[in-house]
Amino acid sequence: MIGTPPMLQGTLIRLRPLSPEGLPDLIRWYGDPEVNHWLHQSEYRDVSEERIRSKFGPGTEREGEVRWIVEAANGTSIGLIRIEGIEGAHSRAELAVSIGEKAYWSRGYGTDAICVALRHGFRELALRRVHLITDADNEPSIRCYEKCGFRREGLLRSHRLRYGEPLDMVVMGVLRENWQA
Ligand SMILES: CC(C)(COP(=O)(O)OP(=O)(O)OC[C@H]1O[C@@H](n2cnc3c(N)ncnc32)[C@H](O)[C@@H]1OP(=O)(O)O)[C@@H](O)C(=O)NCCC(=O)NCCS
């Protein structure tokens, strides 16, 4: 069992463990069509409060998952970042991130949050590899992940349906040795 993660400090942000107080922000962010568009759940046009509560509310923490709210230096909660699917046997995990406050997009906050979460993953959770998947047309996310040391590893053709339309997704991964370099 991994338990509650620590508070982590970056340059532009700090990561605060997700608690029930964070839920109203999550409900607002995931209910925003411009944010939801890029999320793997955007096939669900209505992101209900109930759905968010059942995924992120108290008692829904899953084995092998750590969740933080991304907080800007001015104290505003701006997003959510998770390391999930932590598999001790292979020392690997998946990263999921969303900056839900659109005013903070493309200002380096996502990059800082990911760097801090990766540092925790590689140093404290002893991970060897972290991967993620993103929509092939999500250029800002791909650029952001590359800045954090991720490399493109492959293409999952027609991997999901976005509003009913098949969409390719890019697999990206970072190994501890790449990250250290
Ligand atoms: C993806 C996301 C996490 C990135 O965080 P961010 O804080 O916006 O990203 P950063 O500012 O750290 O980096 C984004 C980079 O993409 C660049 N960028 C922005 N728009 C771009 C575009 N259309 N094409 C290419 N690059 C673009 C930015 O200029 C920046 O690069 P730079 O620092 O070299 O100038 C955030 O935008 C987000 O959560 N978006 C909505 C939901 C989402 O896409 N989640 C990810 C699902 S996998």
JSON list of N, CA and C in Angstrom, two decimals, residues 141-167:
[
{"chain": "A", "resi": 141, "resn": "SER", "atom": "N", "xyz": [0.29, 19.00, -25.31]},
{"chain": "A", "resi": 141, "resn": "SER", "atom": "CA", "xyz": [0.64, 17.97, -24.33]},
{"chain": "A", "resi": 141, "resn": "SER", "atom": "C", "xyz": [1.89, 17.23, -24.77]},
{"chain": "A", "resi": 142, "resn": "ILE", "atom": "N", "xyz": [1.99, 16.91, -26.05]},
{"chain": "A", "resi": 142, "resn": "ILE", "atom": "CA", "xyz": [3.16, 16.16, -26.54]},
{"chain": "A", "resi": 142, "resn": "ILE", "atom": "C", "xyz": [4.43, 16.98, -26.31]},
{"chain": "A", "resi": 143, "resn": "ARG", "atom": "N", "xyz": [4.34, 18.27, -26.62]},
{"chain": "A", "resi": 143, "resn": "ARG", "atom": "CA", "xyz": [5.49, 19.18, -26.40]},
{"chain": "A", "resi": 143, "resn": "ARG", "atom": "C", "xyz": [5.86, 19.23, -24.91]},
{"chain": "A", "resi": 144, "resn": "CYS", "atom": "N", "xyz": [4.84, 19.33, -24.08]},
{"chain": "A", "resi": 144, "resn": "CYS", "atom": "CA", "xyz": [5.06, 19.40, -22.64]},
{"chain": "A", "resi": 144, "resn": "CYS", "atom": "C", "xyz": [5.75, 18.10, -22.15]},
{"chain": "A", "resi": 145, "resn": "TYR", "atom": "N", "xyz": [5.25, 16.95, -22.60]},
{"chain": "A", "resi": 145, "resn": "TYR", "atom": "CA", "xyz": [5.82, 15.68, -22.14]},
{"chain": "A", "resi": 145, "resn": "TYR", "atom": "C", "xyz": [7.26, 15.54, -22.65]},
{"chain": "A", "resi": 146, "resn": "GLU", "atom": "N", "xyz": [7.52, 15.98, -23.87]},
{"chain": "A", "resi": 146, "resn": "GLU", "atom": "CA", "xyz": [8.89, 15.90, -24.38]},
{"chain": "A", "resi": 146, "resn": "GLU", "atom": "C", "xyz": [9.83, 16.74, -23.52]},
{"chain": "A", "resi": 147, "resn": "LYS", "atom": "N", "xyz": [9.33, 17.92, -23.10]},
{"chain": "A", "resi": 147, "resn": "LYS", "atom": "CA", "xyz": [10.18, 18.78, -22.25]},
{"chain": "A", "resi": 147, "resn": "LYS", "atom": "C", "xyz": [10.52, 18.08, -20.93]},
{"chain": "A", "resi": 148, "resn": "CYS", "atom": "N", "xyz": [9.65, 17.15, -20.50]},
{"chain": "A", "resi": 148, "resn": "CYS", "atom": "CA", "xyz": [9.86, 16.45, -19.23]},
{"chain": "A", "resi": 148, "resn": "CYS", "atom": "C", "xyz": [10.69, 15.17, -19.41]},
{"chain": "A", "resi": 149, "resn": "GLY", "atom": "N", "xyz": [11.13, 14.89, -20.63]},
{"chain": "A", "resi": 149, "resn": "GLY", "atom": "CA", "xyz": [11.99, 13.73, -20.87]},
{"chain": "A", "resi": 149, "resn": "GLY", "atom": "C", "xyz": [11.29, 12.55, -21.52]},
{"chain": "A", "resi": 150, "resn": "PHE", "atom": "N", "xyz": [9.97, 12.66, -21.74]},
{"chain": "A", "resi": 150, "resn": "PHE", "atom": "CA", "xyz": [9.26, 11.56, -22.41]},
{"chain": "A", "resi": 150, "resn": "PHE", "atom": "C", "xyz": [9.66, 11.52, -23.89]},
{"chain": "A", "resi": 151, "resn": "ARG", "atom": "N", "xyz": [9.67, 10.30, -24.42]},
{"chain": "A", "resi": 151, "resn": "ARG", "atom": "CA", "xyz": [9.90, 10.12, -25.86]},
{"chain": "A", "resi": 151, "resn": "ARG", "atom": "C", "xyz": [8.69, 9.41, -26.46]},
{"chain": "A", "resi": 152, "resn": "ARG", "atom": "N", "xyz": [8.44, 9.72, -27.74]},
{"chain": "A", "resi": 152, "resn": "ARG", "atom": "CA", "xyz": [7.37, 9.00, -28.44]},
{"chain": "A", "resi": 152, "resn": "ARG", "atom": "C", "xyz": [7.81, 7.56, -28.64]},
{"chain": "A", "resi": 153, "resn": "GLU", "atom": "N", "xyz": [6.94, 6.63, -28.28]},
{"chain": "A", "resi": 153, "resn": "GLU", "atom": "CA", "xyz": [7.30, 5.21, -28.41]},
{"chain": "A", "resi": 153, "resn": "GLU", "atom": "C", "xyz": [6.43, 4.46, -29.41]},
{"chain": "A", "resi": 154, "resn": "GLY", "atom": "N", "xyz": [5.31, 5.05, -29.75]},
{"chain": "A", "resi": 154, "resn": "GLY", "atom": "CA", "xyz": [4.45, 4.34, -30.69]},
{"chain": "A", "resi": 154, "resn": "GLY", "atom": "C", "xyz": [3.12, 5.02, -30.88]},
{"chain": "A", "resi": 155, "resn": "LEU", "atom": "N", "xyz": [2.37, 4.47, -31.82]},
{"chain": "A", "resi": 155, "resn": "LEU", "atom": "CA", "xyz": [1.06, 5.04, -32.14]},
{"chain": "A", "resi": 155, "resn": "LEU", "atom": "C", "xyz": [0.01, 3.95, -31.97]},
{"chain": "A", "resi": 156, "resn": "LEU", "atom": "N", "xyz": [-1.00, 4.24, -31.20]},
{"chain": "A", "resi": 156, "resn": "LEU", "atom": "CA", "xyz": [-2.13, 3.33, -31.05]},
{"chain": "A", "resi": 156, "resn": "LEU", "atom": "C", "xyz": [-3.20, 3.80, -32.02]},
{"chain": "A", "resi": 157, "resn": "ARG", "atom": "N", "xyz": [-3.35, 3.09, -33.13]},
{"chain": "A", "resi": 157, "resn": "ARG", "atom": "CA", "xyz": [-4.27, 3.54, -34.17]},
{"chain": "A", "resi": 157, "resn": "ARG", "atom": "C", "xyz": [-5.72, 3.37, -33.73]},
{"chain": "A", "resi": 158, "resn": "SER", "atom": "N", "xyz": [-6.53, 4.41, -33.97]},
{"chain": "A", "resi": 158, "resn": "SER", "atom": "CA", "xyz": [-7.96, 4.36, -33.63]},
{"chain": "A", "resi": 158, "resn": "SER", "atom": "C", "xyz": [-8.19, 3.90, -32.20]},
{"chain": "A", "resi": 159, "resn": "HIS", "atom": "N", "xyz": [-7.38, 4.39, -31.29]},
{"chain": "A", "resi": 159, "resn": "HIS", "atom": "CA", "xyz": [-7.40, 3.82, -29.94]},
{"chain": "A", "resi": 159, "resn": "HIS", "atom": "C", "xyz": [-8.63, 4.21, -29.14]},
{"chain": "A", "resi": 160, "resn": "ARG", "atom": "N", "xyz": [-9.17, 5.39, -29.44]},
{"chain": "A", "resi": 160, "resn": "ARG", "atom": "CA", "xyz": [-10.39, 5.75, -28.71]},
{"chain": "A", "resi": 160, "resn": "ARG", "atom": "C", "xyz": [-11.36, 6.46, -29.65]},
{"chain": "A", "resi": 161, "resn": "LEU", "atom": "N", "xyz": [-12.57, 6.60, -29.17]},
{"chain": "A", "resi": 161, "resn": "LEU", "atom": "CA", "xyz": [-13.57, 7.35, -29.92]},
{"chain": "A", "resi": 161, "resn": "LEU", "atom": "C", "xyz": [-13.74, 8.70, -29.25]},
{"chain": "A", "resi": 162, "resn": "ARG", "atom": "N", "xyz": [-13.54, 9.78, -30.01]},
{"chain": "A", "resi": 162, "resn": "ARG", "atom": "CA", "xyz": [-13.80, 11.11, -29.45]},
{"chain": "A", "resi": 162, "resn": "ARG", "atom": "C", "xyz": [-15.06, 11.62, -30.14]},
{"chain": "A", "resi": 163, "resn": "TYR", "atom": "N", "xyz": [-16.11, 11.77, -29.40]},
{"chain": "A", "resi": 163, "resn": "TYR", "atom": "CA", "xyz": [-17.43, 12.13, -29.94]},
{"chain": "A", "resi": 163, "resn": "TYR", "atom": "C", "xyz": [-17.82, 11.15, -31.07]},
{"chain": "A", "resi": 164, "resn": "GLY", "atom": "N", "xyz": [-17.47, 9.90, -30.86]},
{"chain": "A", "resi": 164, "resn": "GLY", "atom": "CA", "xyz": [-17.87, 8.87, -31.81]},
{"chain": "A", "resi": 164, "resn": "GLY", "atom": "C", "xyz": [-16.90, 8.66, -32.97]},
{"chain": "A", "resi": 165, "resn": "GLU", "atom": "N", "xyz": [-15.87, 9.53, -33.07]},
{"chain": "A", "resi": 165, "resn": "GLU", "atom": "CA", "xyz": [-14.92, 9.42, -34.18]},
{"chain": "A", "resi": 165, "resn": "GLU", "atom": "C", "xyz": [-13.64, 8.73, -33.72]},
{"chain": "A", "resi": 166, "resn": "PRO", "atom": "N", "xyz": [-13.13, 7.74, -34.46]},
{"chain": "A", "resi": 166, "resn": "PRO", "atom": "CA", "xyz": [-11.89, 7.07, -34.05]},
{"chain": "A", "resi": 166, "resn": "PRO", "atom": "C", "xyz": [-10.72, 8.05, -34.05]},
{"chain": "A", "resi": 167, "resn": "LEU", "atom": "N", "xyz": [-9.85, 7.88, -33.08]},
{"chain": "A", "resi": 167, "resn": "LEU", "atom": "CA", "xyz": [-8.74, 8.82, -32.90]},
{"chain": "A", "resi": 167, "resn": "LEU", "atom": "C", "xyz": [-7.47, 8.05, -32.54]}
]
